[in-house]
Coordinates of C-alpha atoms in Angstrom, one line a residue:
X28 CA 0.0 0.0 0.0
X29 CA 2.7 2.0 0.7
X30 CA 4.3 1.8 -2.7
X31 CA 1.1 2.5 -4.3
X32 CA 0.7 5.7 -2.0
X33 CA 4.8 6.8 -3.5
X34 CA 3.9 6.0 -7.3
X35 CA 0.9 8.0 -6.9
X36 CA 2.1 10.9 -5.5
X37 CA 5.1 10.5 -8.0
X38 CA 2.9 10.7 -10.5
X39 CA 0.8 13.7 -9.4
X40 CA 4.2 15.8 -9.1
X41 CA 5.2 14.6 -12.9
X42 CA 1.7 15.1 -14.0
X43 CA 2.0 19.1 -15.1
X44 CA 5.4 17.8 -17.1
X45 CA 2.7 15.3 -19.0
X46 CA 0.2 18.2 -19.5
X47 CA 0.5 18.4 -23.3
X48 CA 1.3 14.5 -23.9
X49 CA -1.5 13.1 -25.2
X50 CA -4.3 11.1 -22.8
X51 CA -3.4 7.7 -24.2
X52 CA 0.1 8.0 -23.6
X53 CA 0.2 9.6 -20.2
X54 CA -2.7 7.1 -19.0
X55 CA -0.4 4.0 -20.3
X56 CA 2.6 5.7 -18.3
X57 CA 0.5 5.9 -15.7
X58 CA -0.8 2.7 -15.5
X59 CA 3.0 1.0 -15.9
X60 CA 3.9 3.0 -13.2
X61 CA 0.9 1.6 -11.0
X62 CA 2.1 -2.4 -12.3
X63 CA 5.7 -1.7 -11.7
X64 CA 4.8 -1.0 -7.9
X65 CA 2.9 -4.5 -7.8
X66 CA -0.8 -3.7 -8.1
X67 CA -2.3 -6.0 -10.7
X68 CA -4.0 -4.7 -13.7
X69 CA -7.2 -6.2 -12.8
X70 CA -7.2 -4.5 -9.4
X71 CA -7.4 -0.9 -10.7
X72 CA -9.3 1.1 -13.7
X73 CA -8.1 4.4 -15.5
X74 CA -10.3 6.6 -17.0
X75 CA -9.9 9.8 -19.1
X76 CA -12.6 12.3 -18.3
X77 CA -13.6 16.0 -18.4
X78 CA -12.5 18.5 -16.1
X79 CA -16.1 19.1 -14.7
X80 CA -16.4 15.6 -14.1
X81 CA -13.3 14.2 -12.5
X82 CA -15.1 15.1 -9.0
X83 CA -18.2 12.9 -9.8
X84 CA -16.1 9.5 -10.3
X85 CA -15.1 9.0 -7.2
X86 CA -11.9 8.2 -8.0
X87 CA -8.0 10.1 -7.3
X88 CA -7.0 12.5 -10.1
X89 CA -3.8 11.1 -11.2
X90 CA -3.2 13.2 -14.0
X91 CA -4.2 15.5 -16.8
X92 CA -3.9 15.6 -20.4
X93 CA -4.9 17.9 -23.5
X94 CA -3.5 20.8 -22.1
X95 CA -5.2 20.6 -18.6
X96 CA -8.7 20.1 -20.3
X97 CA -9.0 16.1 -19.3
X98 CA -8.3 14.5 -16.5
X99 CA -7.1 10.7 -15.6
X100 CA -9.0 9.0 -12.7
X101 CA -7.7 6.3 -10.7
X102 CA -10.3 4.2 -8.8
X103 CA -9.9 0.9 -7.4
X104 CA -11.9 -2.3 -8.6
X105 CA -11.2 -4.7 -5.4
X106 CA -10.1 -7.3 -7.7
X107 CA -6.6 -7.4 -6.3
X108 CA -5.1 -10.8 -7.3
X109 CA -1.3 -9.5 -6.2
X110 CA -1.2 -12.0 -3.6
X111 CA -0.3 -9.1 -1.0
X112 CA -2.9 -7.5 1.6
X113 CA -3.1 -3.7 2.5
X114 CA -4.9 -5.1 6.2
X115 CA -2.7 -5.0 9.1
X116 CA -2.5 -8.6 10.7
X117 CA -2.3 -8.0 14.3
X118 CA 0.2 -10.8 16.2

């Protein structure tokens, strides 16, 4: 959880760098970032949206494309097959 918590921040301080890349290509760094740091694929969605509606999906804003007129949600899908557990285990 953790490194999930570092590779999103990370990518929220990159993300003005990104801010004229195109929404396909900054949404697939994005998501490599998110794999590299062991989350599986199936255990989180990104989606490209408007600016006006990042707020209603619930999700983090991770990123922005199209010259700050989109913006890339990250939201969790609970399908987390990465064999790891973000629950404390008390001894």
């Amino acid at each position: 959880m953790k490194k999930l918590g570092l590779t999103l921040l990370t990518v929220m301080v990159l993300a003005p760098t990104l801010s004229y890349a195109s929404c396909e290509s900054v949404k697939a760094d994005i998501q490599q970032k998110i794999i590299q740091n062991g989350v599986a694929e199936s255990a989180f969605s990104l989606d490209v949206v408007p600016n006006d509606q990042a707020e209603q999906q619930g999700g983090l804003v991770v990123g922005h494309c199209e010259n700050d007129q989109q913006k890339i949600v990250y939201k969790r899908t609970g399908d987390d097959n990465t064999g790891t557990s973000s629950q404390s285990v008390s001894p």
